[in-house]
Amino acid sequence: MKTLIRNCDFVDFSDMSVHRKDILIDNDKIETINDHIEPQSSYQIVEANGMLCLPAFVDAHTHLVQTFLKGPMDDYNITEWLVRMFRGEAVMTDDEWYYSVLAGCLQSLRFGTTTVNEMIGIDHLDATVQAYKDAGIRVTFGLSSTDIPENEETPIISIDEALRRAEDVYHKYHGKNGGLFRTSVAPAGLPAWSGNLMKALKNFANERGLVFHTHLAEGKKETQDVRNMTGFGGEAEALYRYGILDE
């Protein structure tokens, strides 16, 4: 079935102007964009008068499983918040994990975000992926990994284990679900990982053409810890010096 979107405000990003347009879609692909397209009886009509037509949004950094944890701990700094967040996730069941991720996916889609870049944990991996599938969202996801204890709840793994997990996720999910899935490497970030871990995962990502996804400068204490640990000015300089930042 063809879908005709009528009278939408269409943005021309070459000059940021807005024009009234009709858009004809056939089999989920745009067939025609014109000032006026004559409707046919077989078309599904969407009246979009007063609505702005934009490309779908991309959320470049998400933890959708934290959807159920939004709000109650907003007044904690990142160091204290992480401890409580890890403890909260530790008692979640498979079903709770699934519905938290699913709710996050549906919130994203509701507000026009059709692609998310997720940093996830190894726990409840099957439930997480099932939520992506059921939502029908496009997602790039990688496993968070740390090899330096930032607090008493930080999950620590070796570099070899981080690489093994990244390899497993890559072979199992990359390019799957009709191309809606892509995998990445997603170390949690300084000061919770070593230069050796980040270099190993960066090489892994480069060899497979994957996204390298991490946190940066989450709080004053974290930045000071990085300065003390590396002698560099902060997280961004450390990433540059270690060869992580590139084009």
Short mmCIF file of N, CA and C in Angstrom, two decimals, residues 48-185:
data_model
loop_
_atom_site.label_atom_id
_atom_site.label_comp_id
_atom_site.label_asym_id
_atom_site.label_seq_id
_atom_site.Cartn_x
_atom_site.Cartn_y
_atom_site.Cartn_z
N ALA A 48 -1.25 16.16 7.19
CA ALA A 48 -0.15 16.67 8.02
C ALA A 48 -0.11 18.19 8.06
N ASN A 49 -1.24 18.82 7.82
CA ASN A 49 -1.29 20.28 7.85
C ASN A 49 -0.84 20.81 9.22
N GLY A 50 0.11 21.72 9.22
CA GLY A 50 0.62 22.27 10.47
C GLY A 50 1.68 21.43 11.14
N MET A 51 2.05 20.31 10.51
CA MET A 51 3.06 19.42 11.08
C MET A 51 4.38 19.56 10.32
N LEU A 52 5.47 19.49 11.04
CA LEU A 52 6.81 19.63 10.48
C LEU A 52 7.36 18.26 10.11
N CYS A 53 7.84 18.12 8.89
CA CYS A 53 8.44 16.86 8.45
C CYS A 53 9.95 16.94 8.60
N LEU A 54 10.51 16.06 9.41
CA LEU A 54 11.94 16.01 9.66
C LEU A 54 12.43 14.57 9.52
N PRO A 55 13.72 14.36 9.25
CA PRO A 55 14.26 13.00 9.36
C PRO A 55 14.13 12.52 10.80
N ALA A 56 14.03 11.22 10.96
CA ALA A 56 13.94 10.65 12.31
C ALA A 56 15.21 10.99 13.10
N PHE A 57 15.06 11.09 14.41
CA PHE A 57 16.17 11.46 15.28
C PHE A 57 17.01 10.23 15.65
N VAL A 58 18.26 10.50 16.04
CA VAL A 58 19.18 9.49 16.54
C VAL A 58 19.59 9.88 17.96
N ASP A 59 19.42 8.98 18.91
CA ASP A 59 19.92 9.20 20.27
C ASP A 59 21.30 8.57 20.34
N ALA A 60 22.33 9.40 20.45
CA ALA A 60 23.70 8.93 20.33
C ALA A 60 24.24 8.24 21.57
N HIS A 61 23.49 8.31 22.69
CA HIS A 61 23.97 7.63 23.91
C HIS A 61 22.79 7.29 24.80
N THR A 62 22.54 6.01 25.02
CA THR A 62 21.42 5.60 25.85
C THR A 62 21.79 4.42 26.75
N HIS A 63 21.05 4.31 27.87
CA HIS A 63 21.00 3.11 28.71
C HIS A 63 19.51 2.85 28.95
N LEU A 64 18.84 2.23 28.01
CA LEU A 64 17.39 2.14 28.08
C LEU A 64 16.90 1.33 29.27
N VAL A 65 17.73 0.43 29.79
CA VAL A 65 17.31 -0.35 30.95
C VAL A 65 17.09 0.56 32.17
N GLN A 66 17.66 1.74 32.16
CA GLN A 66 17.50 2.66 33.29
C GLN A 66 16.18 3.44 33.23
N THR A 67 15.32 3.11 32.28
CA THR A 67 14.03 3.80 32.17
C THR A 67 13.25 3.72 33.48
N PHE A 68 13.24 2.55 34.11
CA PHE A 68 12.51 2.37 35.37
C PHE A 68 13.18 3.08 36.54
N LEU A 69 14.44 3.49 36.37
CA LEU A 69 15.18 4.11 37.47
C LEU A 69 15.22 5.64 37.36
N LYS A 70 14.52 6.20 36.38
CA LYS A 70 14.54 7.65 36.21
C LYS A 70 13.81 8.34 37.36
N GLY A 71 14.39 9.43 37.85
CA GLY A 71 13.68 10.25 38.82
C GLY A 71 14.11 10.12 40.26
N PRO A 72 14.05 8.91 40.87
CA PRO A 72 14.26 8.82 42.32
C PRO A 72 15.65 9.23 42.79
N MET A 73 16.66 9.17 41.92
CA MET A 73 18.04 9.43 42.38
C MET A 73 18.67 10.62 41.68
N ASP A 74 17.84 11.53 41.19
CA ASP A 74 18.35 12.64 40.38
C ASP A 74 19.21 13.62 41.16
N ASP A 75 19.12 13.62 42.50
CA ASP A 75 19.87 14.61 43.29
C ASP A 75 21.23 14.09 43.74
N TYR A 76 21.62 12.88 43.29
CA TYR A 76 22.94 12.35 43.64
C TYR A 76 23.95 12.75 42.57
N ASN A 77 25.22 12.96 42.99
CA ASN A 77 26.26 13.13 41.98
C ASN A 77 26.54 11.77 41.35
N ILE A 78 27.30 11.76 40.25
CA ILE A 78 27.47 10.55 39.46
C ILE A 78 28.13 9.42 40.27
N THR A 79 29.06 9.77 41.15
CA THR A 79 29.76 8.75 41.93
C THR A 79 28.80 8.00 42.84
N GLU A 80 27.96 8.75 43.58
CA GLU A 80 26.99 8.12 44.48
C GLU A 80 25.87 7.45 43.69
N TRP A 81 25.48 8.07 42.58
CA TRP A 81 24.39 7.54 41.77
C TRP A 81 24.74 6.17 41.19
N LEU A 82 25.98 6.02 40.73
CA LEU A 82 26.41 4.76 40.12
C LEU A 82 26.26 3.59 41.09
N VAL A 83 26.65 3.80 42.35
CA VAL A 83 26.54 2.73 43.34
C VAL A 83 25.09 2.29 43.47
N ARG A 84 24.19 3.24 43.62
CA ARG A 84 22.78 2.92 43.79
C ARG A 84 22.17 2.33 42.51
N MET A 85 22.61 2.83 41.36
CA MET A 85 22.10 2.32 40.10
C MET A 85 22.49 0.85 39.91
N PHE A 86 23.77 0.52 40.17
CA PHE A 86 24.22 -0.87 40.05
C PHE A 86 23.45 -1.78 41.00
N ARG A 87 23.19 -1.30 42.21
CA ARG A 87 22.44 -2.10 43.17
C ARG A 87 21.00 -2.31 42.71
N GLY A 88 20.42 -1.27 42.13
CA GLY A 88 19.06 -1.40 41.62
C GLY A 88 18.97 -2.40 40.48
N GLU A 89 19.92 -2.31 39.54
CA GLU A 89 19.91 -3.25 38.42
C GLU A 89 20.15 -4.68 38.88
N ALA A 90 20.90 -4.85 39.95
CA ALA A 90 21.26 -6.20 40.41
C ALA A 90 20.05 -6.99 40.88
N VAL A 91 18.98 -6.33 41.30
CA VAL A 91 17.82 -7.05 41.82
C VAL A 91 16.68 -7.12 40.80
N MET A 92 16.88 -6.60 39.60
CA MET A 92 15.85 -6.65 38.58
C MET A 92 15.76 -8.05 37.97
N THR A 93 14.54 -8.51 37.75
CA THR A 93 14.33 -9.81 37.10
C THR A 93 14.43 -9.66 35.58
N ASP A 94 14.42 -10.79 34.89
CA ASP A 94 14.43 -10.76 33.44
C ASP A 94 13.25 -9.96 32.88
N ASP A 95 12.06 -10.19 33.45
CA ASP A 95 10.87 -9.48 32.98
C ASP A 95 10.99 -7.98 33.23
N GLU A 96 11.47 -7.59 34.41
CA GLU A 96 11.62 -6.17 34.72
C GLU A 96 12.63 -5.51 33.78
N TRP A 97 13.70 -6.23 33.51
CA TRP A 97 14.73 -5.73 32.60
C TRP A 97 14.14 -5.52 31.21
N TYR A 98 13.40 -6.54 30.73
CA TYR A 98 12.79 -6.49 29.40
C TYR A 98 11.84 -5.29 29.29
N TYR A 99 10.94 -5.12 30.26
CA TYR A 99 9.95 -4.07 30.16
C TYR A 99 10.55 -2.68 30.35
N SER A 100 11.63 -2.58 31.10
CA SER A 100 12.30 -1.29 31.24
C SER A 100 12.93 -0.86 29.92
N VAL A 101 13.61 -1.81 29.24
CA VAL A 101 14.19 -1.51 27.93
C VAL A 101 13.08 -1.22 26.92
N LEU A 102 12.02 -2.04 26.93
CA LEU A 102 10.92 -1.85 25.98
C LEU A 102 10.27 -0.48 26.17
N ALA A 103 10.04 -0.09 27.42
CA ALA A 103 9.45 1.23 27.69
C ALA A 103 10.35 2.34 27.15
N GLY A 104 11.66 2.19 27.31
CA GLY A 104 12.59 3.17 26.78
C GLY A 104 12.55 3.24 25.26
N CYS A 105 12.45 2.08 24.62
CA CYS A 105 12.34 2.04 23.16
C CYS A 105 11.07 2.75 22.70
N LEU A 106 9.96 2.46 23.35
CA LEU A 106 8.67 3.04 22.94
C LEU A 106 8.63 4.55 23.19
N GLN A 107 9.26 5.01 24.29
CA GLN A 107 9.37 6.45 24.51
C GLN A 107 10.17 7.11 23.38
N SER A 108 11.26 6.46 22.99
CA SER A 108 12.08 7.00 21.90
C SER A 108 11.27 7.13 20.62
N LEU A 109 10.58 6.04 20.24
CA LEU A 109 9.81 6.05 19.00
C LEU A 109 8.68 7.07 19.06
N ARG A 110 8.05 7.22 20.22
CA ARG A 110 6.95 8.16 20.36
C ARG A 110 7.38 9.58 20.02
N PHE A 111 8.62 9.93 20.35
CA PHE A 111 9.10 11.29 20.12
C PHE A 111 10.01 11.40 18.90
N GLY A 112 9.92 10.42 17.99
CA GLY A 112 10.59 10.55 16.70
C GLY A 112 12.01 10.03 16.64
N THR A 113 12.47 9.36 17.68
CA THR A 113 13.81 8.77 17.68
C THR A 113 13.70 7.32 17.23
N THR A 114 14.23 7.03 16.05
CA THR A 114 14.12 5.68 15.50
C THR A 114 15.43 4.90 15.57
N THR A 115 16.50 5.56 16.01
CA THR A 115 17.79 4.91 16.13
C THR A 115 18.41 5.28 17.47
N VAL A 116 18.90 4.28 18.21
CA VAL A 116 19.56 4.55 19.48
C VAL A 116 20.92 3.87 19.50
N ASN A 117 21.85 4.51 20.20
CA ASN A 117 23.19 3.96 20.40
C ASN A 117 23.29 3.57 21.87
N GLU A 118 23.23 2.26 22.14
CA GLU A 118 23.07 1.73 23.49
C GLU A 118 24.39 1.23 24.08
N MET A 119 24.60 1.53 25.35
CA MET A 119 25.66 0.91 26.14
C MET A 119 24.98 0.00 27.16
N ILE A 120 25.23 -1.30 27.07
CA ILE A 120 24.47 -2.26 27.88
C ILE A 120 25.42 -3.14 28.68
N GLY A 121 24.85 -3.94 29.58
CA GLY A 121 25.62 -4.91 30.35
C GLY A 121 25.36 -6.33 29.85
N ILE A 122 26.20 -7.25 30.29
CA ILE A 122 26.07 -8.64 29.89
C ILE A 122 24.87 -9.30 30.55
N ASP A 123 24.48 -8.79 31.73
CA ASP A 123 23.33 -9.36 32.43
C ASP A 123 22.05 -9.14 31.63
N HIS A 124 21.22 -10.17 31.57
CA HIS A 124 19.91 -10.08 30.90
C HIS A 124 20.05 -9.66 29.43
N LEU A 125 21.11 -10.12 28.78
CA LEU A 125 21.35 -9.73 27.39
C LEU A 125 20.21 -10.17 26.48
N ASP A 126 19.73 -11.40 26.66
CA ASP A 126 18.65 -11.91 25.81
C ASP A 126 17.38 -11.07 25.98
N ALA A 127 17.07 -10.68 27.22
CA ALA A 127 15.89 -9.86 27.46
C ALA A 127 16.03 -8.49 26.81
N THR A 128 17.24 -7.93 26.87
CA THR A 128 17.50 -6.64 26.25
C THR A 128 17.27 -6.69 24.75
N VAL A 129 17.86 -7.69 24.10
CA VAL A 129 17.75 -7.81 22.65
C VAL A 129 16.31 -8.10 22.23
N GLN A 130 15.60 -8.89 23.02
CA GLN A 130 14.20 -9.18 22.70
C GLN A 130 13.35 -7.91 22.73
N ALA A 131 13.65 -7.03 23.67
CA ALA A 131 12.93 -5.75 23.74
C ALA A 131 13.19 -4.92 22.49
N TYR A 132 14.44 -4.88 22.02
CA TYR A 132 14.74 -4.16 20.77
C TYR A 132 13.91 -4.74 19.63
N LYS A 133 13.90 -6.06 19.53
CA LYS A 133 13.17 -6.71 18.44
C LYS A 133 11.69 -6.38 18.50
N ASP A 134 11.10 -6.49 19.68
CA ASP A 134 9.66 -6.28 19.81
C ASP A 134 9.27 -4.82 19.54
N ALA A 135 10.17 -3.89 19.84
CA ALA A 135 9.89 -2.47 19.58
C ALA A 135 10.07 -2.14 18.11
N GLY A 136 10.91 -2.89 17.41
CA GLY A 136 11.18 -2.62 16.01
C GLY A 136 12.08 -1.42 15.80
N ILE A 137 12.90 -1.10 16.79
CA ILE A 137 13.76 0.08 16.72
C ILE A 137 15.11 -0.30 16.11
N ARG A 138 15.76 0.67 15.47
CA ARG A 138 17.12 0.47 14.96
C ARG A 138 18.09 0.77 16.09
N VAL A 139 19.06 -0.13 16.32
CA VAL A 139 19.89 0.03 17.51
C VAL A 139 21.32 -0.41 17.23
N THR A 140 22.27 0.38 17.70
CA THR A 140 23.67 -0.02 17.80
C THR A 140 23.93 -0.25 19.28
N PHE A 141 24.48 -1.41 19.63
CA PHE A 141 24.68 -1.69 21.05
C PHE A 141 25.99 -2.42 21.28
N GLY A 142 26.61 -2.10 22.42
CA GLY A 142 27.86 -2.72 22.82
C GLY A 142 27.87 -2.92 24.33
N LEU A 143 28.70 -3.86 24.75
CA LEU A 143 28.77 -4.20 26.17
C LEU A 143 29.69 -3.25 26.92
N SER A 144 29.18 -2.67 27.99
CA SER A 144 30.01 -1.87 28.87
C SER A 144 31.06 -2.76 29.55
N SER A 145 32.27 -2.25 29.68
CA SER A 145 33.32 -3.03 30.32
C SER A 145 34.23 -2.12 31.12
N THR A 146 34.71 -2.62 32.26
CA THR A 146 35.62 -1.87 33.12
C THR A 146 36.67 -2.83 33.68
N ASP A 147 37.90 -2.34 33.85
CA ASP A 147 38.93 -3.16 34.47
C ASP A 147 39.60 -2.46 35.64
N ILE A 148 39.07 -1.30 36.05
CA ILE A 148 39.54 -0.58 37.24
C ILE A 148 38.33 -0.28 38.12
N PRO A 149 38.35 -0.67 39.40
CA PRO A 149 37.18 -0.45 40.27
C PRO A 149 36.99 1.02 40.63
N GLU A 150 35.93 1.63 40.10
CA GLU A 150 35.63 3.03 40.38
C GLU A 150 34.91 3.18 41.72
N ASN A 151 34.19 2.13 42.12
CA ASN A 151 33.51 2.10 43.41
C ASN A 151 33.29 0.64 43.79
N GLU A 152 32.66 0.42 44.93
CA GLU A 152 32.54 -0.95 45.44
C GLU A 152 31.59 -1.81 44.63
N GLU A 153 30.81 -1.20 43.73
CA GLU A 153 29.85 -1.96 42.93
C GLU A 153 30.29 -2.13 41.47
N THR A 154 31.40 -1.52 41.09
CA THR A 154 31.82 -1.57 39.70
C THR A 154 32.15 -3.01 39.27
N PRO A 155 31.50 -3.52 38.22
CA PRO A 155 31.83 -4.87 37.72
C PRO A 155 33.15 -4.86 36.95
N ILE A 156 34.10 -5.69 37.38
CA ILE A 156 35.44 -5.70 36.79
C ILE A 156 35.64 -6.97 35.96
N ILE A 157 36.21 -6.81 34.76
CA ILE A 157 36.59 -7.97 33.95
C ILE A 157 37.97 -7.73 33.36
N SER A 158 38.59 -8.78 32.88
CA SER A 158 39.91 -8.67 32.27
C SER A 158 39.79 -8.18 30.83
N ILE A 159 40.91 -7.76 30.27
CA ILE A 159 40.93 -7.32 28.87
C ILE A 159 40.55 -8.48 27.96
N ASP A 160 41.09 -9.67 28.23
CA ASP A 160 40.76 -10.84 27.40
C ASP A 160 39.28 -11.15 27.44
N GLU A 161 38.67 -11.03 28.62
CA GLU A 161 37.24 -11.30 28.74
C GLU A 161 36.42 -10.24 28.02
N ALA A 162 36.84 -8.98 28.09
CA ALA A 162 36.14 -7.91 27.39
C ALA A 162 36.17 -8.15 25.88
N LEU A 163 37.31 -8.58 25.36
CA LEU A 163 37.43 -8.87 23.93
C LEU A 163 36.59 -10.08 23.55
N ARG A 164 36.57 -11.10 24.41
CA ARG A 164 35.80 -12.31 24.11
C ARG A 164 34.31 -11.98 24.05
N ARG A 165 33.84 -11.18 24.99
CA ARG A 165 32.43 -10.80 25.00
C ARG A 165 32.07 -9.96 23.77
N ALA A 166 32.94 -9.02 23.43
CA ALA A 166 32.69 -8.19 22.25
C ALA A 166 32.62 -9.04 20.98
N GLU A 167 33.50 -10.05 20.91
CA GLU A 167 33.51 -10.96 19.75
C GLU A 167 32.21 -11.76 19.69
N ASP A 168 31.77 -12.27 20.83
CA ASP A 168 30.54 -13.07 20.88
C ASP A 168 29.34 -12.24 20.43
N VAL A 169 29.22 -11.03 20.96
CA VAL A 169 28.09 -10.18 20.60
C VAL A 169 28.14 -9.81 19.12
N TYR A 170 29.34 -9.53 18.63
CA TYR A 170 29.51 -9.18 17.21
C TYR A 170 29.02 -10.30 16.31
N HIS A 171 29.45 -11.52 16.56
CA HIS A 171 29.07 -12.64 15.69
C HIS A 171 27.59 -13.00 15.82
N LYS A 172 27.04 -12.80 16.99
CA LYS A 172 25.65 -13.19 17.23
C LYS A 172 24.66 -12.17 16.69
N TYR A 173 25.00 -10.88 16.74
CA TYR A 173 23.98 -9.86 16.50
C TYR A 173 24.30 -8.85 15.39
N HIS A 174 25.55 -8.68 15.01
CA HIS A 174 25.88 -7.60 14.08
C HIS A 174 25.22 -7.84 12.72
N GLY A 175 24.47 -6.84 12.27
CA GLY A 175 23.79 -6.93 10.98
C GLY A 175 22.52 -7.75 11.00
N LYS A 176 22.12 -8.23 12.17
CA LYS A 176 20.95 -9.11 12.26
C LYS A 176 19.65 -8.30 12.43
N ASN A 177 18.55 -9.04 12.57
CA ASN A 177 17.21 -8.45 12.70
C ASN A 177 16.90 -7.56 11.51
N GLY A 178 17.14 -8.11 10.32
CA GLY A 178 16.85 -7.37 9.10
C GLY A 178 17.70 -6.15 8.91
N GLY A 179 18.89 -6.16 9.49
CA GLY A 179 19.80 -5.02 9.38
C GLY A 179 19.56 -3.93 10.40
N LEU A 180 18.59 -4.11 11.30
CA LEU A 180 18.32 -3.09 12.32
C LEU A 180 19.34 -3.12 13.45
N PHE A 181 20.08 -4.21 13.58
CA PHE A 181 21.07 -4.34 14.65
C PHE A 181 22.48 -4.08 14.13
N ARG A 182 23.22 -3.27 14.87
CA ARG A 182 24.66 -3.16 14.70
C ARG A 182 25.28 -3.26 16.09
N THR A 183 26.46 -3.84 16.18
CA THR A 183 27.12 -3.91 17.47
C THR A 183 28.28 -2.92 17.50
N SER A 184 28.77 -2.66 18.71
CA SER A 184 29.85 -1.72 18.92
C SER A 184 30.75 -2.26 20.03
N VAL A 185 31.78 -1.50 20.37
CA VAL A 185 32.47 -1.72 21.64
C VAL A 185 32.16 -0.51 22.51
#
